[in-house]
XYZ file of C-alpha atoms in Angstrom:
758
model
C 146.326 100.538 184.883
C 146.935 97.257 182.416
C 148.765 94.991 183.537
C 151.566 92.696 181.323
C 149.168 89.249 181.032
C 147.480 91.496 179.805
C 149.143 93.555 176.919
C 150.010 89.864 176.035
C 146.795 88.647 175.362
C 146.716 91.684 173.727
C 150.071 90.817 171.564
C 147.975 86.831 170.891
C 145.339 89.319 169.284
C 147.138 91.453 167.396
C 148.742 89.022 166.544
C 145.997 86.954 165.039
C 144.309 88.790 163.841
C 146.960 89.923 161.046
C 147.281 86.082 160.343
C 143.285 85.381 160.194
C 144.093 88.895 157.554
C 147.259 87.252 155.480
C 149.314 89.597 156.212
C 152.274 90.185 157.937
C 155.341 92.252 158.863
C 157.924 93.313 156.559
C 160.716 94.033 156.132
C 160.266 97.372 156.306
C 159.392 97.707 159.967
C 162.307 96.015 161.339
C 165.631 97.579 163.196
C 169.055 95.519 161.873
C 172.152 97.603 161.226
C 173.137 101.030 161.924
C 176.324 101.164 159.760
C 176.474 100.603 156.379
C 177.436 97.245 154.368
C 180.786 97.218 153.858
C 180.045 97.074 150.101
C 177.729 99.931 149.047
C 179.533 102.588 148.297
C 178.154 106.572 149.252
C 179.842 109.615 148.129
C 178.246 112.893 149.826
C 179.160 116.761 148.400
C 181.914 117.292 151.703
C 183.834 114.488 152.603
C 187.556 113.150 150.745
C 186.261 109.184 151.601
C 183.531 107.196 150.945
C 180.606 107.309 153.536
C 180.890 104.182 155.135
C 185.468 104.902 154.860
C 185.015 107.770 156.590
C 187.783 107.985 159.958
C 184.941 109.403 162.275
C 182.371 107.218 165.060
C 179.143 106.902 161.762
C 175.871 105.363 162.268
C 173.900 104.853 159.657
C 169.548 103.961 159.916
C 168.067 103.273 156.130
C 164.988 103.576 154.886
C 163.878 100.447 156.578
C 165.058 100.989 160.409
C 163.331 104.693 160.006
C 160.252 102.541 159.534
C 160.870 100.405 162.966
C 159.655 102.325 165.564
C 158.080 104.520 164.093
C 160.757 107.447 163.812
C 159.308 109.739 161.913
C 161.082 112.544 163.432
C 163.865 113.092 165.196
C 163.271 111.778 168.559
C 161.883 108.774 167.333
C 166.805 108.096 166.922
C 167.162 108.644 170.478
C 168.733 106.248 172.043
C 169.839 103.746 169.263
C 172.373 105.035 168.483
C 175.279 105.504 171.106
C 175.381 108.105 173.367
C 172.843 110.264 171.160
C 169.337 111.802 173.823
C 166.800 113.270 173.012
C 165.054 114.909 175.710
C 160.622 115.450 175.878
C 160.577 118.738 176.244
C 156.714 118.342 174.876
C 156.582 120.478 171.889
C 158.389 120.520 168.881
C 159.291 123.753 169.996
C 162.905 122.937 170.830
C 164.762 119.750 170.168
C 167.720 119.581 172.270
C 170.058 116.481 170.240
C 173.029 115.842 172.960
C 175.822 113.317 171.431
C 179.293 112.114 174.052
C 177.198 114.690 176.890
C 176.805 117.660 174.444
C 174.301 119.628 174.098
C 171.707 122.869 174.640
C 168.941 123.630 175.672
C 168.231 127.184 176.886
C 169.759 128.631 173.194
C 168.096 128.576 169.747
C 171.313 127.444 168.964
C 171.871 124.091 168.780
C 175.426 122.434 169.678
C 174.316 119.266 167.078
C 173.648 120.936 163.758
C 170.390 118.782 161.288
C 171.122 118.892 158.080
C 167.951 117.257 155.585
C 169.327 116.403 151.800
C 172.569 118.836 152.257
C 170.332 121.857 154.232
C 171.349 123.086 157.229
C 168.193 123.617 159.959
C 169.777 126.552 161.939
C 167.236 126.982 164.675
C 165.945 124.495 167.028
C 162.392 124.921 167.228
C 162.377 123.852 163.666
C 164.549 120.372 164.282
C 161.177 119.085 164.567
C 159.199 118.019 161.947
C 157.604 115.334 160.089
C 160.501 112.697 157.336
C 158.779 111.176 154.685
C 160.444 109.573 151.721
C 164.145 108.960 153.795
C 166.346 107.146 152.411
C 168.723 106.626 155.749
C 169.939 108.830 158.103
C 173.669 109.483 158.423
C 175.142 110.951 162.213
C 178.037 111.377 162.930
C 179.709 111.185 166.655
C 181.967 113.990 167.212
C 182.981 117.740 165.890
C 182.013 118.083 162.463
C 182.970 122.403 162.251
C 185.481 121.595 160.468
C 183.169 120.299 157.104
C 180.232 121.759 158.349
C 180.880 124.553 160.866
C 178.937 126.704 163.266
C 176.657 124.917 165.607
C 178.760 120.911 165.055
C 180.620 121.067 167.819
C 178.876 118.045 168.457
C 178.625 116.171 165.866
C 175.717 116.381 162.725
C 172.333 114.028 162.339
C 171.854 114.308 158.498
C 168.425 113.834 157.089
C 168.526 111.803 153.140
C 165.770 111.388 151.301
C 165.636 108.927 148.102
C 166.004 111.343 144.729
C 162.703 111.634 142.272
C 165.177 109.360 139.821
C 164.869 106.476 142.157
C 161.995 103.628 141.638
C 158.964 105.145 140.497
C 155.440 104.467 142.818
C 152.905 105.600 144.966
C 152.687 104.575 148.597
C 149.752 105.343 150.685
C 150.310 104.611 154.958
C 146.803 104.530 157.407
C 148.457 103.818 160.829
C 145.623 104.106 164.336
C 146.574 103.495 167.989
C 145.443 103.816 171.465
C 144.928 107.122 172.588
C 143.119 108.486 169.073
C 146.147 108.498 167.691
C 146.465 109.317 163.641
C 148.569 108.781 160.720
C 148.352 109.018 156.847
C 150.103 109.931 154.787
C 151.615 109.107 151.497
C 154.765 109.758 148.509
C 155.168 109.460 144.360
C 157.678 109.358 142.370
C 157.058 109.491 139.032
C 159.838 110.309 136.267
C 158.212 111.882 133.885
C 160.950 111.589 130.929
C 164.738 110.624 131.428
C 165.480 113.513 132.310
C 162.747 114.868 134.857
C 161.249 113.945 137.569
C 159.411 114.791 140.658
C 158.269 113.444 144.258
C 155.189 114.814 146.285
C 154.046 113.209 149.235
C 152.460 115.027 152.589
C 150.802 113.581 156.081
C 148.017 114.381 158.310
C 148.703 112.674 161.871
C 146.950 113.491 165.303
C 147.489 112.577 169.566
C 144.704 112.469 171.873
C 146.493 113.065 173.939
C 148.864 110.448 176.373
C 147.822 112.601 179.546
C 145.208 114.575 181.056
C 145.610 118.492 183.547
C 143.793 117.302 186.743
C 142.329 120.825 187.292
C 140.939 121.669 183.272
C 139.773 118.221 182.973
C 141.457 118.574 179.635
C 144.148 116.004 178.315
C 146.839 118.928 178.526
C 149.714 116.738 175.532
C 147.187 116.643 171.868
C 147.233 117.731 168.879
C 147.899 117.469 164.658
C 150.492 118.076 162.552
C 149.947 118.366 158.782
C 152.570 119.679 155.850
C 153.877 117.943 152.408
C 157.064 118.003 150.307
C 157.682 118.554 146.466
C 160.983 117.575 144.699
C 162.255 118.021 141.293
C 164.778 116.718 139.597
C 166.838 118.060 136.549
C 169.360 116.796 134.465
C 170.114 119.823 132.593
C 173.305 118.000 130.053
C 175.165 115.218 131.092
C 177.135 117.163 133.547
C 174.817 119.994 134.769
C 171.995 119.184 136.828
C 169.455 121.118 139.427
C 166.831 120.039 142.478
C 164.865 122.362 143.973
C 162.708 121.800 147.143
C 159.754 123.046 148.781
C 158.227 121.387 151.747
C 156.156 123.354 154.594
C 155.127 121.696 158.084
C 151.986 123.206 160.045
C 152.230 121.700 164.011
C 149.587 122.756 166.569
C 148.896 121.061 169.059
C 148.439 121.828 173.763
C 152.218 121.973 174.996
C 154.094 120.366 177.942
C 152.559 118.660 180.464
C 154.224 118.922 183.353
C 153.439 118.115 187.248
C 155.193 118.997 190.151
C 157.341 116.281 191.113
C 158.364 115.192 194.838
C 162.048 115.110 196.045
C 161.485 113.096 198.646
C 159.260 109.904 197.532
C 160.531 110.531 193.923
C 156.472 110.789 192.443
C 155.853 113.011 189.357
C 151.867 114.454 189.558
C 149.843 114.732 186.977
C 150.002 117.943 185.851
C 147.445 120.728 187.217
C 147.579 124.044 185.531
C 145.346 126.963 185.269
C 146.579 128.353 182.327
C 146.815 126.945 178.636
C 150.555 125.815 177.221
C 149.863 125.422 173.276
C 151.862 125.377 170.436
C 151.814 126.522 166.343
C 154.474 126.196 164.218
C 154.502 126.761 160.158
C 157.429 125.734 158.959
C 158.809 126.100 155.591
C 161.494 125.093 153.780
C 162.602 126.014 150.326
C 166.098 124.478 148.516
C 167.716 124.895 145.275
C 171.520 122.415 144.737
C 172.998 122.921 141.632
C 175.806 120.091 140.175
C 177.833 119.845 137.867
C 179.997 117.027 137.233
C 183.655 117.037 134.939
C 186.258 114.591 135.045
C 187.629 114.373 138.429
C 185.716 117.025 140.264
C 182.730 117.559 141.039
C 180.888 121.440 142.275
C 177.502 122.176 144.887
C 175.400 124.569 144.882
C 173.466 124.585 147.772
C 171.145 128.027 148.059
C 168.126 127.247 150.613
C 165.356 128.984 152.477
C 163.908 129.073 155.086
C 160.941 130.014 157.259
C 159.239 129.879 160.560
C 156.096 131.246 162.515
C 155.976 130.423 165.647
C 153.351 131.304 168.862
C 153.940 129.249 172.228
C 152.111 129.914 175.425
C 153.172 128.904 178.400
C 151.997 128.504 182.581
C 155.218 129.116 183.883
C 154.104 128.133 187.479
C 153.129 124.940 185.822
C 150.002 125.543 188.927
C 146.764 126.319 189.366
C 147.065 129.396 190.800
C 147.982 132.358 189.010
C 151.673 133.564 188.663
C 152.869 134.721 185.492
C 152.535 133.379 181.889
C 154.569 133.710 178.386
C 153.451 134.179 175.178
C 156.498 133.733 172.581
C 155.600 134.559 168.352
C 157.967 135.125 166.947
C 158.875 135.207 162.827
C 162.801 133.295 161.460
C 164.174 133.330 158.193
C 167.758 132.911 156.991
C 168.949 132.221 154.240
C 171.980 129.772 152.964
C 175.097 130.236 150.903
C 177.079 127.365 150.152
C 180.076 126.820 147.222
C 181.223 123.261 147.627
C 184.647 122.129 145.157
C 185.591 118.212 145.485
C 188.019 116.111 143.988
C 185.717 113.097 142.152
C 188.855 110.130 141.210
C 191.149 107.585 142.327
C 194.257 109.350 143.085
C 195.862 109.694 146.288
C 195.228 112.934 146.647
C 191.713 113.769 147.269
C 190.254 117.325 148.190
C 187.395 119.620 149.971
C 186.729 123.154 149.722
C 183.839 125.290 150.392
C 182.549 129.111 151.271
C 179.285 129.157 153.260
C 177.143 132.067 154.051
C 174.188 132.758 156.783
C 171.396 135.669 156.812
C 169.603 135.157 159.865
C 166.066 137.952 161.214
C 164.433 136.559 163.687
C 161.331 138.584 165.217
C 160.253 137.749 168.438
C 157.069 139.157 170.815
C 156.802 137.598 174.436
C 155.390 139.338 176.911
C 155.475 138.210 180.718
C 151.993 138.512 182.404
C 152.166 138.242 186.183
C 148.565 136.800 187.858
C 146.783 138.167 191.060
C 149.149 135.905 192.718
C 152.863 136.817 190.866
C 151.702 140.059 191.566
C 151.679 138.909 195.900
C 154.713 137.214 195.288
C 156.965 138.955 193.295
C 156.347 143.320 193.461
C 153.835 143.749 196.966
C 155.847 141.169 198.997
C 157.754 143.680 198.470
C 157.010 146.559 199.332
C 155.645 144.574 202.800
C 159.386 143.670 203.643
C 160.684 147.152 202.531
C 158.422 148.436 205.212
C 158.660 146.381 207.485
C 162.247 146.282 207.840
C 161.573 150.366 207.592
C 163.731 150.540 205.177
C 161.037 152.069 203.065
C 159.290 154.885 204.306
C 155.489 154.592 203.570
C 153.738 151.447 203.300
C 153.100 150.515 198.889
C 150.077 149.407 197.691
C 150.277 147.622 193.533
C 146.627 148.588 192.955
C 147.444 145.970 189.292
C 145.749 142.644 190.025
C 148.380 141.877 186.812
C 151.256 143.592 185.239
C 152.205 142.701 181.739
C 155.982 143.291 180.902
C 156.273 143.769 177.240
C 159.281 142.945 175.753
C 160.412 143.270 171.147
C 163.065 141.949 170.274
C 164.863 141.795 166.880
C 167.930 139.633 166.115
C 170.218 139.814 163.600
C 173.390 138.060 162.491
C 175.008 137.127 159.324
C 178.435 135.247 158.656
C 180.746 133.643 156.204
C 183.300 130.315 156.517
C 185.930 129.394 153.852
C 187.623 126.095 155.231
C 190.076 123.593 152.582
C 190.131 119.466 153.811
C 192.431 116.929 151.755
C 193.073 112.980 152.192
C 196.278 111.553 151.622
C 195.640 107.645 150.710
C 198.719 105.533 150.515
C 200.370 107.561 152.590
C 203.675 105.345 153.484
C 202.044 101.990 152.843
C 198.910 100.610 151.419
C 196.121 101.625 153.169
C 197.224 104.060 155.752
C 196.131 107.518 155.123
C 195.913 111.262 156.655
C 192.879 113.512 156.377
C 193.963 117.694 157.869
C 191.315 120.092 157.497
C 190.698 123.905 158.033
C 187.993 126.043 158.848
C 187.757 129.741 159.447
C 184.278 130.680 160.395
C 183.346 134.507 161.437
C 179.569 135.309 162.613
C 178.092 139.029 163.792
C 174.967 139.147 165.808
C 172.747 142.204 166.411
C 169.622 142.861 169.171
C 167.074 145.672 169.542
C 165.054 145.149 171.991
C 162.300 147.283 173.956
C 160.531 146.130 177.094
C 159.376 147.446 179.841
C 156.274 147.783 182.393
C 153.647 150.083 183.857
C 152.880 149.625 187.822
C 150.597 151.560 189.368
C 150.611 152.057 193.636
C 149.175 153.939 195.490
C 150.011 154.156 199.863
C 147.679 156.525 202.896
C 148.968 159.170 204.231
C 147.693 160.345 207.482
C 145.409 162.877 207.599
C 144.764 163.109 204.087
C 141.394 161.503 203.384
C 141.790 159.086 199.768
C 144.593 157.209 198.673
C 148.113 159.141 197.158
C 148.608 156.953 193.417
C 151.414 157.306 191.152
C 152.858 155.208 188.274
C 156.082 153.302 188.384
C 157.470 153.236 185.040
C 160.228 150.499 184.533
C 161.448 150.231 180.193
C 164.742 148.898 178.715
C 165.919 150.369 174.979
C 168.305 149.640 173.220
C 170.951 147.285 170.208
C 173.615 144.901 171.181
C 176.831 144.563 169.066
C 179.260 141.186 168.845
C 181.154 138.913 166.510
C 184.175 136.410 167.190
C 185.240 134.045 164.256
C 186.760 130.592 164.582
C 189.636 128.362 163.401
C 188.681 124.515 163.688
C 190.910 122.540 162.515
C 190.838 118.726 162.595
C 193.440 116.139 162.517
C 192.908 112.056 161.550
C 194.640 108.547 161.250
C 193.427 105.866 160.043
C 194.291 102.499 158.432
C 192.354 99.762 156.280
C 194.471 96.084 156.334
C 190.931 95.920 153.280
C 187.611 96.669 152.677
C 186.394 95.068 156.235
C 188.023 96.234 158.749
C 189.471 99.870 159.919
C 191.038 101.743 162.672
C 191.093 105.006 163.166
C 192.411 107.826 165.360
C 191.205 111.764 164.783
C 190.878 114.890 166.333
C 189.232 118.375 166.057
C 187.415 120.736 167.195
C 184.162 122.028 168.018
C 182.424 125.994 168.522
C 179.492 126.948 169.183
C 178.336 130.635 168.505
C 177.610 132.511 171.197
C 174.043 134.796 171.384
C 171.538 136.849 173.518
C 169.320 135.419 176.046
C 166.024 138.081 176.086
C 164.086 135.157 179.021
C 166.826 137.413 180.673
C 164.323 141.309 180.420
C 161.486 140.050 182.523
C 163.963 140.020 185.125
C 165.614 143.263 184.199
C 162.998 144.887 184.209
C 161.531 143.849 187.493
C 164.483 144.798 189.563
C 164.152 148.588 187.324
C 160.590 148.978 188.560
C 161.526 148.081 192.735
C 165.003 149.856 192.324
C 163.302 153.476 191.102
C 161.720 152.620 194.566
C 161.910 155.331 197.579
C 164.658 152.757 199.492
C 164.707 150.396 196.759
C 168.012 148.630 196.247
C 170.486 150.143 193.489
C 171.507 147.328 190.967
C 173.293 147.781 188.115
C 171.468 148.671 185.305
C 174.030 146.721 182.282
C 172.343 144.916 179.816
C 174.721 143.133 177.812
C 176.027 141.488 180.259
C 172.733 139.855 181.531
C 171.634 139.444 178.240
C 175.442 138.232 176.413
C 177.492 134.964 176.228
C 180.051 133.933 174.448
C 181.128 131.125 172.050
C 181.714 127.554 173.909
C 184.139 125.458 172.134
C 185.678 121.793 172.578
C 188.193 119.628 171.779
C 187.725 116.372 170.708
C 190.015 113.205 170.406
C 188.560 109.630 169.573
C 189.924 105.800 168.615
C 187.807 104.011 167.308
C 187.832 100.290 164.393
C 185.077 99.340 162.939
C 184.203 96.663 160.499
C 183.464 92.857 159.799
C 185.776 90.684 161.356
C 183.331 88.041 160.113
C 182.445 88.492 156.441
C 178.734 89.260 155.908
C 178.275 88.017 160.200
C 179.328 89.876 162.730
C 180.254 93.541 161.795
C 181.504 95.787 164.540
C 181.908 98.713 164.857
C 183.152 101.036 168.023
C 185.240 103.424 170.011
C 186.753 105.050 172.601
C 186.336 109.011 173.489
C 187.637 111.827 175.531
C 186.157 115.703 175.347
C 187.929 119.328 177.451
C 185.059 121.140 176.378
C 185.426 125.495 177.282
C 183.416 128.144 178.243
C 180.667 125.634 178.080
C 177.123 127.636 178.293
C 175.325 127.164 181.199
C 172.079 128.213 182.562
C 171.640 130.082 185.873
C 168.899 131.023 187.932
C 169.106 135.417 188.894
C 168.066 137.643 191.464
C 165.839 136.503 193.962
C 163.193 136.114 192.289
C 163.302 132.860 191.387
C 162.556 133.046 187.651
C 164.672 134.691 185.260
C 167.448 132.941 184.223
C 171.009 134.365 182.584
C 173.158 132.244 180.269
C 177.390 132.514 181.330
C 180.088 131.082 180.061
C 180.390 129.505 183.487
C 182.458 125.939 182.731
C 184.981 123.941 181.866
C 183.654 120.781 181.557
C 184.980 116.982 180.654
C 183.610 113.853 178.522
C 185.000 110.621 178.560
C 183.722 107.722 177.251
C 182.999 104.719 174.460
C 180.926 103.140 171.946
C 180.162 99.926 170.651
C 177.495 98.091 167.667
C 177.020 95.276 167.181
C 175.439 92.939 164.897
C 175.139 89.506 164.060
C 173.635 87.724 161.458
C 171.895 84.420 163.494
C 170.624 82.717 160.379
C 169.031 83.432 157.282
C 165.574 84.318 159.341
C 167.140 86.140 162.055
C 169.724 89.264 163.268
C 169.840 90.495 166.467
C 171.921 93.874 166.941
C 172.967 95.344 170.134
C 174.233 99.353 170.362
C 175.882 100.533 173.589
C 177.104 104.265 174.437
C 178.490 105.228 177.683
C 179.745 108.747 178.556
C 181.107 110.406 182.580
C 180.649 113.867 181.876
C 182.317 116.388 184.508
C 182.393 119.673 185.808
C 186.278 120.482 186.163
C 185.560 124.917 186.962
C 181.660 125.607 187.323
C 180.393 128.012 190.280
C 177.450 130.513 190.363
C 176.633 133.012 193.017
C 176.388 130.427 195.534
C 177.089 126.957 194.151
C 180.473 125.657 193.057
C 179.481 122.398 191.413
C 183.802 121.428 189.890
C 183.586 117.799 190.187
C 179.959 117.476 190.139
C 178.052 115.514 186.772
C 176.711 117.775 183.238
C 173.224 117.502 183.738
C 170.937 116.088 180.918
C 173.710 113.318 180.068
C 172.666 109.470 180.276
C 176.012 107.726 181.302
C 174.497 105.073 180.188
C 172.306 104.787 176.057
C 171.157 101.341 175.452
C 168.889 99.415 172.391
C 169.371 96.187 171.685
C 166.802 94.302 168.580
C 165.597 90.666 167.419
C 165.145 90.465 164.256
C 163.274 87.717 162.799
C 162.448 87.669 158.628
C 161.031 84.684 156.894
C 160.222 85.684 153.417
C 157.485 83.713 152.024
C 156.795 84.355 147.836
C 154.078 82.092 148.526
C 151.523 82.760 145.349
C 150.425 86.998 147.072
C 151.976 86.100 150.441
C 154.825 87.999 150.524
C 156.959 87.896 153.790
C 155.970 88.251 157.030
C 158.552 89.739 160.311
C 158.834 90.311 164.022
C 160.849 92.009 166.336
C 161.613 92.816 169.638
C 163.221 96.120 170.335
C 164.889 97.179 173.595
C 165.368 101.189 174.604
C 168.202 101.647 177.586
C 168.777 105.041 179.461
C 170.373 106.625 182.611
C 172.116 107.329 185.330
C 169.972 111.287 184.294
C 171.210 114.421 186.339
C 168.325 117.004 186.056
C 170.206 120.471 187.994
C 173.792 120.435 188.325
C 173.574 119.630 192.503
C 173.130 116.473 190.930
C 170.118 115.949 193.643
C 167.534 114.601 191.448
C 168.156 111.734 188.880
C 166.782 109.471 186.628
C 168.052 105.925 186.830
C 168.241 104.023 184.759
C 164.919 103.196 182.844
C 164.113 100.847 179.627
C 161.501 100.120 177.814
C 159.904 97.283 174.922
C 158.747 97.963 171.609
C 157.388 94.544 169.919
C 155.979 94.826 165.802
C 154.979 92.771 163.861
C 154.229 92.753 159.816
C 152.768 90.739 156.820
C 152.928 92.201 153.279
C 150.482 90.133 150.559
C 149.851 90.532 147.524
C 151.024 94.866 147.227
C 149.132 95.652 150.833
C 151.035 95.742 154.574
C 149.004 95.620 157.661
C 151.460 96.133 160.303
C 150.872 96.006 164.822
C 153.523 96.952 167.272
C 153.361 97.779 170.969
C 154.950 100.678 172.512
C 155.801 100.350 175.964
C 155.618 97.224 176.151
C 156.277 96.755 180.188
C 154.325 100.656 181.202
C 157.688 101.684 182.150
C 157.326 105.246 184.453
C 160.108 107.273 183.447
C 161.290 110.794 183.708
C 161.022 112.390 180.122
C 162.286 115.341 181.284
C 163.087 117.551 184.685
C 164.130 121.270 185.501
C 162.788 123.263 188.896
C 160.746 127.589 188.882
C 159.937 129.051 191.771
C 161.137 126.643 194.566
C 159.363 123.450 192.344
C 160.555 120.566 190.750
C 159.181 120.141 187.584
C 158.585 116.951 186.032
C 156.939 115.235 182.500
C 156.024 111.661 182.956
C 157.668 109.425 179.378
C 154.798 108.243 177.266
C 153.036 105.379 179.519
C 152.374 101.583 177.242
C 150.527 102.249 173.939
C 149.754 100.659 170.824
C 148.405 100.195 167.050
C 147.804 98.683 163.522
C 148.255 99.956 160.472
C 148.146 99.888 157.085
C 150.139 100.687 154.087
C 149.994 100.210 150.798
C 152.536 100.590 147.675
C 151.614 100.482 143.290
């Protein structure tokens, strides 16, 4: 293992190397503060306030801050915003976002909404994509259901890319690092005329892998991704604008570098499993946005289509034994349409109204293969026990070495919504405003399923010379339907003494859609096969109760303050909140087999906490910032068939998130030398409970990143050291077959980059 002293020598060497070549960091690689400056005015298609005056807990990360820390996907945002946590599950298929203890791990539907240029991303499998040419990222904490609808009960993350009409030019970037990391990208923006412009970008990224599978001797997390985006903007007339965009992203990666976790020693073993675990994905997102601006109002028509095709292979026991594996392929298509009508004037009465709809189609092929060890464990051992206890009169033997449970699932859903929000400014006195909003959302879902298996058995009857064989089929086929509607109100009261400081109170209702848990079908089929045997236990054959779950909703109440107590020197953003969650969607182990998981609405919980962001301009060159979030989240009521978890902490929720930055920027502008920058970036998170029992915990951990860059002429050279102290921590944990399975966070690694702008 590298020592800290060796890393310090490496740091000095890299900085010296950069200096020799006449290069130093640039503002683009610096984290300053996460809140928009008080004089910056940004409007959005939906909000009735300027973005920096919203009565909400809001963080904004600009393009320069996104460059710092290598935040080229949403996972890079974890911890740098108060109470924002995005665990690394080991592949791009699952990217659950947690805000203030609200998140979703098991279902495709998210609890936090993700948007890019006003286009929604519906499925979490599409969340982890490459972000290029970013202008800013907005994170709104607390339910945003009134304006954004379903699956935004914890907040939203909105990625805004640069307009094709912004500063023309081309940027080429190459980065390389330890563990065979490489990333190359280009961005170009061009104005064909005063009315027509386009932007084009592309990237290629590869990782050599941080972890080795001890059983195979190969890397368990290496892979590559590639893609690009074309965006066109056309001003038809003074009041009409059209933007069209199409983006593709391809991923091919070995995945899930999990090892066995020892609860006594708290040590995670290196990955060691026999079957391939991988993930491949093709993602295409296309959109068309039409904007009409008239005196006093604006209309936005937003149409989008997203196509996702992926395949996941997973060794679900994560051991060298051949117990069981899953292969899941899905073809997902989603069409969304939204029309937004909004006031654009300085009157006291402001409004925004809209209607929206969506159509989802998702076909999933998800077979489960029980290997030789799995057949013995789940089937043969049951027959042995039934015979030994006298429950079964004959001793049945499984003749299959492997058993495949096929599963095909066709899920369709559609929904409609209408919303209206008004803001009354200068209410009674100057600076006081009131916001009232209401949305009604309706959704209908249908699932057609076909799952089953055939098991071949034999038994020996006395006096019969040859074994008697038989085949036991177990098949389930049918369809399920459900629908639900929700009202999502919002109330906000805000007072702003001037443009530098505001205080607000907001209460809002959030809502996450219900759905179907298709992972339960392997359990259902197995139980059906066993119950059909002589002496087998008769099981409830109701499929609907085992696979469906209802919507989850919550109420969020918060008080906050933000602004510049000392103008241009000290920026402050702080809030306290209380969240009451009802019908919380949770996952429980099903039956006695130990591998099936049933989704239930089995919990009521609460979250209470606080957030604070501070930025201090120490001098013209030196700036410091700190972002701290605290969440205390517990179950009020939650029991399963075996335990009562009431009073326990909600899992996957960090008690604290902490980010601190010290940034030095020196403007040189002597000859070709332009600028030098250096930054220390500290991130911390914990305590995190991984289970409802609260018997496995990740204590508070922290990482330290060091960055530096130099600009000379059109060139920029940057160096970085990630996790400089080589902190060891688990980034994810779960349990299967009675074993704890965990994944370590990435160890210390470093790199260097070259960027050319012209």
